[in-house]
PDB file of C-alpha atoms and ligand atoms in Angstrom:
ATOM      1  CA  MET A   1     -71.300   7.523-105.211  1.00 61.00           C
ATOM      2  CA  ALA A   2     -71.619  11.280-105.615  1.00 61.00           C
ATOM      3  CA  VAL A   3     -74.754  11.296-103.511  1.00 59.00           C
ATOM      4  CA  LEU A   4     -72.910   9.482-100.709  1.00 57.00           C
ATOM      5  CA  GLN A   5     -70.101  12.037-100.855  1.00 63.00           C
ATOM      6  CA  ILE A   6     -72.519  14.939-100.588  1.00 58.00           C
ATOM      7  CA  VAL A   7     -74.264  13.326 -97.633  1.00 53.00           C
ATOM      8  CA  LEU A   8     -70.878  12.771 -95.879  1.00 53.00           C
ATOM      9  CA  LEU A   9     -69.785  16.365 -96.592  1.00 56.00           C
ATOM     10  CA  PHE A  10     -73.053  17.630 -95.169  1.00 57.00           C
ATOM     11  CA  CYS A  11     -72.515  15.562 -91.984  1.00 52.00           C
ATOM     12  CA  VAL A  12     -68.922  16.859 -91.444  1.00 54.00           C
ATOM     13  CA  GLY A  13     -69.940  20.436 -92.243  1.00 55.00           C
ATOM     14  CA  SER A  14     -72.802  20.424 -89.816  1.00 55.00           C
ATOM     15  CA  SER A  15     -70.586  19.081 -87.008  1.00 54.00           C
ATOM     16  CA  ILE A  16     -68.104  21.988 -87.548  1.00 53.00           C
ATOM     17  CA  ALA A  17     -70.966  24.384 -87.585  1.00 53.00           C
ATOM     18  CA  GLU A  18     -72.215  22.801 -84.394  1.00 55.00           C
ATOM     19  CA  ASP A  19     -68.751  23.396 -82.766  1.00 57.00           C
ATOM     20  CA  LEU A  20     -68.672  27.013 -83.788  1.00 57.00           C
ATOM     21  CA  PHE A  21     -72.074  27.746 -82.443  1.00 60.00           C
ATOM     22  CA  SER A  22     -71.792  25.391 -79.479  1.00 61.00           C
ATOM     23  CA  PRO A  23     -73.127  26.824 -76.206  1.00 62.00           C
ATOM     24  CA  ASN A  24     -69.646  26.146 -74.658  1.00 71.00           C
ATOM     25  CA  VAL A  25     -68.077  28.998 -76.657  1.00 76.00           C
ATOM     26  CA  ASN A  26     -70.566  31.794 -76.443  1.00 87.00           C
ATOM     27  CA  ILE A  27     -68.779  34.689 -78.108  1.00 89.00           C
ATOM     28  CA  ILE A  28     -71.317  37.240 -76.960  1.00 90.00           C
ATOM     29  CA  THR A  29     -70.774  36.213 -73.332  1.00 90.00           C
ATOM     30  CA  GLU A  30     -66.982  36.307 -73.785  1.00 90.00           C
ATOM     31  CA  LEU A  31     -67.159  39.758 -75.332  1.00 92.00           C
ATOM     32  CA  GLU A  32     -69.335  40.948 -72.503  1.00 93.00           C
ATOM     33  CA  LYS A  33     -66.827  39.603 -69.997  1.00 93.00           C
ATOM     34  CA  LEU A  34     -64.009  41.436 -71.803  1.00 93.00           C
ATOM     35  CA  LYS A  35     -66.022  44.630 -71.848  1.00 95.00           C
ATOM     36  CA  ASN A  36     -66.668  44.216 -68.150  1.00 95.00           C
ATOM     37  CA  MET A  37     -62.979  43.760 -67.437  1.00 94.00           C
ATOM     38  CA  GLU A  38     -62.121  46.787 -69.517  1.00 95.00           C
ATOM     39  CA  GLU A  39     -64.560  48.863 -67.531  1.00 95.00           C
ATOM     40  CA  ARG A  40     -63.134  47.597 -64.228  1.00 95.00           C
ATOM     41  CA  ILE A  41     -59.585  48.376 -65.381  1.00 95.00           C
ATOM     42  CA  GLN A  42     -60.664  51.866 -66.413  1.00 96.00           C
ATOM     43  CA  LYS A  43     -62.313  52.357 -63.022  1.00 96.00           C
ATOM     44  CA  LEU A  44     -59.162  51.171 -61.203  1.00 95.00           C
ATOM     45  CA  GLU A  45     -57.017  53.470 -63.334  1.00 95.00           C
ATOM     46  CA  ASN A  46     -59.267  56.398 -62.460  1.00 95.00           C
ATOM     47  CA  GLU A  47     -59.097  55.518 -58.761  1.00 95.00           C
ATOM     48  CA  ASN A  48     -55.329  55.195 -59.028  1.00 95.00           C
ATOM     49  CA  GLU A  49     -55.077  58.660 -60.565  1.00 95.00           C
ATOM     50  CA  ALA A  50     -57.279  60.097 -57.819  1.00 95.00           C
ATOM     51  CA  LEU A  51     -55.103  58.444 -55.145  1.00 95.00           C
ATOM     52  CA  LYS A  52     -51.942  59.800 -56.795  1.00 95.00           C
ATOM     53  CA  THR A  53     -53.396  63.324 -56.743  1.00 95.00           C
ATOM     54  CA  LEU A  54     -54.433  62.899 -53.113  1.00 95.00           C
ATOM     55  CA  LEU A  55     -50.948  61.680 -52.199  1.00 95.00           C
ATOM     56  CA  GLN A  56     -49.325  64.627 -53.979  1.00 94.00           C
ATOM     57  CA  GLU A  57     -51.625  67.064 -52.175  1.00 95.00           C
ATOM     58  CA  SER A  58     -50.841  65.439 -48.827  1.00 94.00           C
ATOM     59  CA  GLN A  59     -47.103  65.648 -49.503  1.00 92.00           C
ATOM     60  CA  ILE A  60     -47.397  69.357 -50.343  1.00 92.00           C
ATOM     61  CA  LYS A  61     -49.391  69.911 -47.142  1.00 91.00           C
ATOM     62  CA  ILE A  62     -46.775  68.063 -45.068  1.00 90.00           C
ATOM     63  CA  GLU A  63     -43.976  70.138 -46.643  1.00 87.00           C
ATOM     64  CA  HIS A  64     -45.843  73.387 -45.875  1.00 85.00           C
ATOM     65  CA  PHE A  65     -46.509  72.226 -42.337  1.00 83.00           C
ATOM     66  CA  GLN A  66     -42.850  71.338 -41.807  1.00 81.00           C
ATOM     67  CA  LYS A  67     -41.739  74.699 -43.234  1.00 78.00           C
ATOM     68  CA  ASP A  68     -44.254  76.605 -41.083  1.00 75.00           C
ATOM     69  CA  ASN A  69     -43.161  74.665 -38.061  1.00 76.00           C
ATOM     70  CA  GLU A  70     -39.543  75.675 -38.642  1.00 74.00           C
ATOM     71  CA  VAL A  71     -40.352  79.343 -39.235  1.00 75.00           C
ATOM     72  CA  ASN A  72     -42.877  79.498 -36.450  1.00 87.00           C
ATOM     73  CA  LYS A  73     -40.763  78.378 -33.523  1.00 94.00           C
ATOM     74  CA  ILE A  74     -40.643  81.735 -31.775  1.00 97.00           C
ATOM     75  CA  ALA A  75     -40.318  82.160 -28.016  1.00 98.00           C
ATOM     76  CA  PHE A  76     -38.131  84.161 -25.681  1.00 98.00           C
ATOM     77  CA  SER A  77     -37.732  84.901 -22.013  1.00 98.00           C
ATOM     78  CA  ALA A  78     -35.286  87.277 -20.338  1.00 98.00           C
ATOM     79  CA  GLY A  79     -34.547  88.734 -16.922  1.00 98.00           C
ATOM     80  CA  LEU A  80     -33.545  92.384 -16.572  1.00 98.00           C
ATOM     81  CA  MET A  81     -30.072  91.986 -15.073  1.00 98.00           C
ATOM     82  CA  ALA A  82     -27.575  89.455 -16.381  1.00 97.00           C
ATOM     83  CA  SER A  83     -25.750  89.499 -13.031  1.00 96.00           C
ATOM     84  CA  GLY A  84     -25.566  91.481  -9.799  1.00 96.00           C
ATOM     85  CA  GLN A  85     -28.382  93.529  -8.355  1.00 95.00           C
ATOM     86  CA  GLY A  86     -29.625  97.074  -8.437  1.00 96.00           C
ATOM     87  CA  GLN A  87     -32.048  99.777  -9.413  1.00 95.00           C
ATOM     88  CA  THR A  88     -32.857 100.796 -12.954  1.00 96.00           C
ATOM     89  CA  GLY A  89     -34.034 104.420 -13.040  1.00 94.00           C
ATOM     90  CA  PRO A  90     -35.000 107.045 -12.380  1.00 92.00           C
ATOM     91  CA  ILE A  91     -34.461 108.914 -15.619  1.00 87.00           C
ATOM     92  CA  ASN A  92     -36.001 112.024 -17.133  1.00 86.00           C
ATOM     93  CA  SER A  93     -37.565 110.378 -20.154  1.00 89.00           C
ATOM     94  CA  GLU A  94     -39.094 106.995 -20.753  1.00 89.00           C
ATOM     95  CA  GLU A  95     -36.560 104.281 -21.338  1.00 93.00           C
ATOM     96  CA  ILE A  96     -36.788 100.934 -23.099  1.00 97.00           C
ATOM     97  CA  LEU A  97     -35.864  98.236 -20.585  1.00 98.00           C
ATOM     98  CA  VAL A  98     -33.110  96.023 -21.950  1.00 98.00           C
ATOM     99  CA  TYR A  99     -33.431  92.558 -20.453  1.00 98.00           C
ATOM    100  CA  LYS A 100     -29.938  91.082 -20.451  1.00 98.00           C
ATOM    101  CA  LYS A 101     -30.342  87.664 -18.864  1.00 98.00           C
ATOM    102  CA  VAL A 102     -31.612  85.637 -21.820  1.00 98.00           C
ATOM    103  CA  PHE A 103     -33.224  82.398 -20.673  1.00 98.00           C
ATOM    104  CA  SER A 104     -34.311  81.422 -24.150  1.00 98.00           C
ATOM    105  CA  ASN A 105     -34.541  83.080 -27.550  1.00 98.00           C
ATOM    106  CA  ILE A 106     -35.820  80.538 -30.040  1.00 97.00           C
ATOM    107  CA  GLY A 107     -36.071  82.130 -33.465  1.00 96.00           C
ATOM    108  CA  ASN A 108     -33.832  85.067 -32.362  1.00 97.00           C
ATOM    109  CA  ALA A 109     -36.674  87.590 -32.513  1.00 98.00           C
ATOM    110  CA  TYR A 110     -35.638  89.213 -29.220  1.00 98.00           C
ATOM    111  CA  ASP A 111     -32.579  91.493 -29.269  1.00 98.00           C
ATOM    112  CA  SER A 112     -30.831  91.630 -25.884  1.00 98.00           C
ATOM    113  CA  ASN A 113     -28.855  94.723 -27.009  1.00 98.00           C
ATOM    114  CA  THR A 114     -31.966  96.831 -27.513  1.00 98.00           C
ATOM    115  CA  GLY A 115     -34.668  95.042 -25.477  1.00 98.00           C
ATOM    116  CA  ILE A 116     -36.828  94.907 -28.609  1.00 98.00           C
ATOM    117  CA  PHE A 117     -38.739  91.887 -29.919  1.00 98.00           C
ATOM    118  CA  THR A 118     -39.422  92.082 -33.674  1.00 98.00           C
ATOM    119  CA  ALA A 119     -42.201  89.850 -34.996  1.00 98.00           C
ATOM    120  CA  PRO A 120     -40.782  87.630 -37.774  1.00 96.00           C
ATOM    121  CA  VAL A 121     -44.177  86.384 -39.020  1.00 95.00           C
ATOM    122  CA  LYS A 122     -47.790  87.452 -38.951  1.00 96.00           C
ATOM    123  CA  GLY A 123     -49.516  85.711 -36.075  1.00 97.00           C
ATOM    124  CA  VAL A 124     -51.086  85.774 -32.662  1.00 98.00           C
ATOM    125  CA  TYR A 125     -48.532  86.338 -29.902  1.00 98.00           C
ATOM    126  CA  TYR A 126     -48.566  86.427 -26.138  1.00 98.00           C
ATOM    127  CA  PHE A 127     -46.370  88.820 -24.137  1.00 98.00           C
ATOM    128  CA  ARG A 128     -46.051  89.163 -20.407  1.00 98.00           C
ATOM    129  CA  PHE A 129     -43.751  91.089 -18.115  1.00 98.00           C
ATOM    130  CA  TYR A 130     -43.139  91.274 -14.432  1.00 98.00           C
ATOM    131  CA  GLY A 131     -41.797  94.282 -12.531  1.00 98.00           C
ATOM    132  CA  HIS A 132     -40.406  94.486  -9.047  1.00 97.00           C
ATOM    133  CA  CYS A 133     -39.474  97.575  -7.031  1.00 97.00           C
ATOM    134  CA  HIS A 134     -38.184  98.417  -3.581  1.00 96.00           C
ATOM    135  CA  GLY A 135     -40.295 100.010  -0.868  1.00 94.00           C
ATOM    136  CA  GLY A 136     -40.627 103.785  -1.131  1.00 94.00           C
ATOM    137  CA  THR A 137     -39.972 103.904  -4.897  1.00 95.00           C
ATOM    138  CA  THR A 138     -42.588 104.230  -7.595  1.00 96.00           C
ATOM    139  CA  MET A 139     -42.539 101.720 -10.420  1.00 97.00           C
ATOM    140  CA  ALA A 140     -44.366 102.116 -13.720  1.00 97.00           C
ATOM    141  CA  ILE A 141     -43.718  99.936 -16.746  1.00 98.00           C
ATOM    142  CA  SER A 142     -45.688  99.743 -19.983  1.00 98.00           C
ATOM    143  CA  LEU A 143     -45.650  97.139 -22.699  1.00 98.00           C
ATOM    144  CA  GLN A 144     -45.549  98.887 -26.059  1.00 98.00           C
ATOM    145  CA  LYS A 145     -46.246  97.846 -29.627  1.00 98.00           C
ATOM    146  CA  ASN A 146     -44.470 100.131 -32.119  1.00 98.00           C
ATOM    147  CA  GLY A 147     -44.386 102.833 -29.434  1.00 97.00           C
ATOM    148  CA  VAL A 148     -48.029 102.530 -28.405  1.00 98.00           C
ATOM    149  CA  THR A 149     -48.822 101.378 -24.867  1.00 98.00           C
ATOM    150  CA  GLN A 150     -50.763  98.113 -24.688  1.00 98.00           C
ATOM    151  CA  CYS A 151     -50.817  97.446 -20.946  1.00 98.00           C
ATOM    152  CA  SER A 152     -48.973  98.607 -17.834  1.00 98.00           C
ATOM    153  CA  VAL A 153     -48.090  97.966 -14.224  1.00 97.00           C
ATOM    154  CA  PHE A 154     -47.880 100.571 -11.495  1.00 97.00           C
ATOM    155  CA  ALA A 155     -46.789 100.558  -7.865  1.00 96.00           C
ATOM    156  CA  TRP A 156     -46.816 103.855  -5.979  1.00 95.00           C
ATOM    157  CA  LYS A 157     -44.233 103.953  -3.233  1.00 94.00           C
ATOM    158  CA  PRO A 158     -45.176 100.678  -1.582  1.00 94.00           C
ATOM    159  CA  THR A 159     -44.175 100.427   2.092  1.00 95.00           C
ATOM    160  CA  SER A 160     -42.492  97.080   1.391  1.00 93.00           C
ATOM    161  CA  ASN A 161     -41.440  95.768  -2.045  1.00 94.00           C
ATOM    162  CA  GLY A 162     -43.789  96.266  -4.940  1.00 96.00           C
ATOM    163  CA  ASN A 163     -44.626  93.775  -7.684  1.00 96.00           C
ATOM    164  CA  GLY A 164     -46.725  94.008 -10.774  1.00 97.00           C
ATOM    165  CA  SER A 165     -47.348  91.924 -13.854  1.00 98.00           C
ATOM    166  CA  ASN A 166     -49.468  92.158 -16.948  1.00 98.00           C
ATOM    167  CA  GLY A 167     -49.758  90.504 -20.357  1.00 98.00           C
ATOM    168  CA  VAL A 168     -51.601  90.615 -23.644  1.00 98.00           C
ATOM    169  CA  VAL A 169     -52.474  88.474 -26.614  1.00 98.00           C
ATOM    170  CA  LEU A 170     -51.869  90.466 -29.809  1.00 98.00           C
ATOM    171  CA  THR A 171     -52.068  89.982 -33.557  1.00 98.00           C
ATOM    172  CA  LEU A 172     -48.780  91.183 -35.010  1.00 98.00           C
ATOM    173  CA  GLU A 173     -47.611  91.855 -38.547  1.00 98.00           C
ATOM    174  CA  PRO A 174     -44.055  90.960 -39.553  1.00 97.00           C
ATOM    175  CA  GLY A 175     -41.731  93.722 -38.329  1.00 98.00           C
ATOM    176  CA  ASP A 176     -43.950  94.908 -35.459  1.00 98.00           C
ATOM    177  CA  LYS A 177     -41.815  95.845 -32.465  1.00 98.00           C
ATOM    178  CA  MET A 178     -42.592  94.938 -28.861  1.00 98.00           C
ATOM    179  CA  TYR A 179     -40.762  96.208 -25.812  1.00 98.00           C
ATOM    180  CA  THR A 180     -41.352  97.475 -22.289  1.00 98.00           C
ATOM    181  CA  LYS A 181     -40.669 101.039 -21.163  1.00 97.00           C
ATOM    182  CA  LEU A 182     -39.933 102.324 -17.715  1.00 97.00           C
ATOM    183  CA  TRP A 183     -41.827 105.562 -17.138  1.00 97.00           C
ATOM    184  CA  ARG A 184     -39.844 108.699 -16.339  1.00 95.00           C
ATOM    185  CA  ASN A 185     -38.922 109.218 -12.682  1.00 95.00           C
ATOM    186  CA  THR A 186     -39.725 105.642 -11.720  1.00 97.00           C
ATOM    187  CA  TRP A 187     -37.620 102.698 -10.621  1.00 96.00           C
ATOM    188  CA  THR A 188     -37.473  98.996 -11.051  1.00 97.00           C
ATOM    189  CA  TYR A 189     -35.227  96.573  -9.228  1.00 97.00           C
ATOM    190  CA  ASP A 190     -33.646  93.270 -10.113  1.00 97.00           C
ATOM    191  CA  ASP A 191     -31.216  90.766  -8.663  1.00 96.00           C
ATOM    192  CA  PRO A 192     -30.163  87.159  -9.431  1.00 97.00           C
ATOM    193  CA  ALA A 193     -33.700  85.993  -8.549  1.00 97.00           C
ATOM    194  CA  SER A 194     -34.885  87.756 -11.754  1.00 97.00           C
ATOM    195  CA  TYR A 195     -37.976  89.432 -10.303  1.00 97.00           C
ATOM    196  CA  THR A 196     -38.164  91.731 -13.308  1.00 98.00           C
ATOM    197  CA  SER A 197     -38.588  89.867 -16.580  1.00 98.00           C
ATOM    198  CA  PHE A 198     -40.074  89.929 -20.065  1.00 98.00           C
ATOM    199  CA  SER A 199     -41.318  86.966 -22.133  1.00 98.00           C
ATOM    200  CA  GLY A 200     -43.201  86.407 -25.347  1.00 98.00           C
ATOM    201  CA  PHE A 201     -44.068  83.718 -27.824  1.00 98.00           C
ATOM    202  CA  LEU A 202     -46.020  83.021 -30.971  1.00 98.00           C
ATOM    203  CA  ILE A 203     -49.220  81.134 -30.186  1.00 97.00           C
ATOM    204  CA  PHE A 204     -50.059  80.448 -33.833  1.00 95.00           C
ATOM    205  CA  PRO A 205     -49.292  82.022 -37.246  1.00 94.00           C
ATOM    206  CA  LEU A 206     -51.972  83.646 -39.399  1.00 94.00           C
TER     207      LEU A 206
HETATM  208  C1  NAG B 301     -43.129  91.296  -4.035  1.00 77.92           C
HETATM  209  O1  NAG B 301     -42.455  90.074  -4.343  1.00 77.92           O
HETATM  210  C2  NAG B 301     -41.348  89.845  -3.487  1.00 77.92           C
HETATM  211  C3  NAG B 301     -40.669  88.618  -4.057  1.00 77.92           C
HETATM  212  O2  NAG B 301     -41.565  87.541  -4.141  1.00 77.92           O
HETATM  213  C4  NAG B 301     -41.799  89.673  -2.076  1.00 77.92           C
HETATM  214  O3  NAG B 301     -40.686  89.484  -1.225  1.00 77.92           O
HETATM  215  C5  NAG B 301     -42.563  90.913  -1.634  1.00 77.92           C
HETATM  216  O4  NAG B 301     -43.118  90.743  -0.356  1.00 77.92           O
HETATM  217  C6  NAG B 301     -43.672  91.236  -2.628  1.00 77.92           C
HETATM  218  N1  NAG B 301     -44.298  92.513  -2.273  1.00 77.92           N
HETATM  219  C7  NAG B 301     -45.556  92.603  -1.875  1.00 77.92           C
HETATM  220  C8  NAG B 301     -46.023  93.970  -1.518  1.00 77.92           C
HETATM  221  O5  NAG B 301     -46.298  91.631  -1.834  1.00 77.92           O
END
């Protein structure tokens, strides 16, 4: 009887053992799969972090760009006389021309009370001016940066009307002042057609 029991116990035991070590439940394979998944999750988490950083950097760049774009909208254009017509000059000393007819003044860097443009930001700017005079008068106008002549126009007693224009691209620091000056003993003329004018704008900031 006891022998039979032992034999039976052996049979049951071996079938359990068979289940545990059955090829259907390969623990090593399962563990490997888990390890694999863990690695993939870690990789995804790393990629996610990298994407988050990239997104943050992009947002900062967009904010800077938007801010720059606001600050850097600088452009003006003005004609010499706001209304009527007439000569300006001659005078004994050089005189800053004050262009009164403001066509545009985005960024308010041009002052129509003084004729002076003050650079609000460091950047590359373009300035141009156009001068007109009547026959028989001499016209000389210079574009100045902080009082130093950059470029000029000159018409010496033309038989008919005289015209001249010039322009420069300049790198300016914040606070640099740009204006045009009429030379002493010369004339310029303007009327509602705005022959005599001054314009400038920021091409790009630095
Ligand atoms: C200067 O420009 C005015 C206006 O366009 C014109 O009437 C005049 O003939 C020009 N003068 C010369 C010398 O070309």
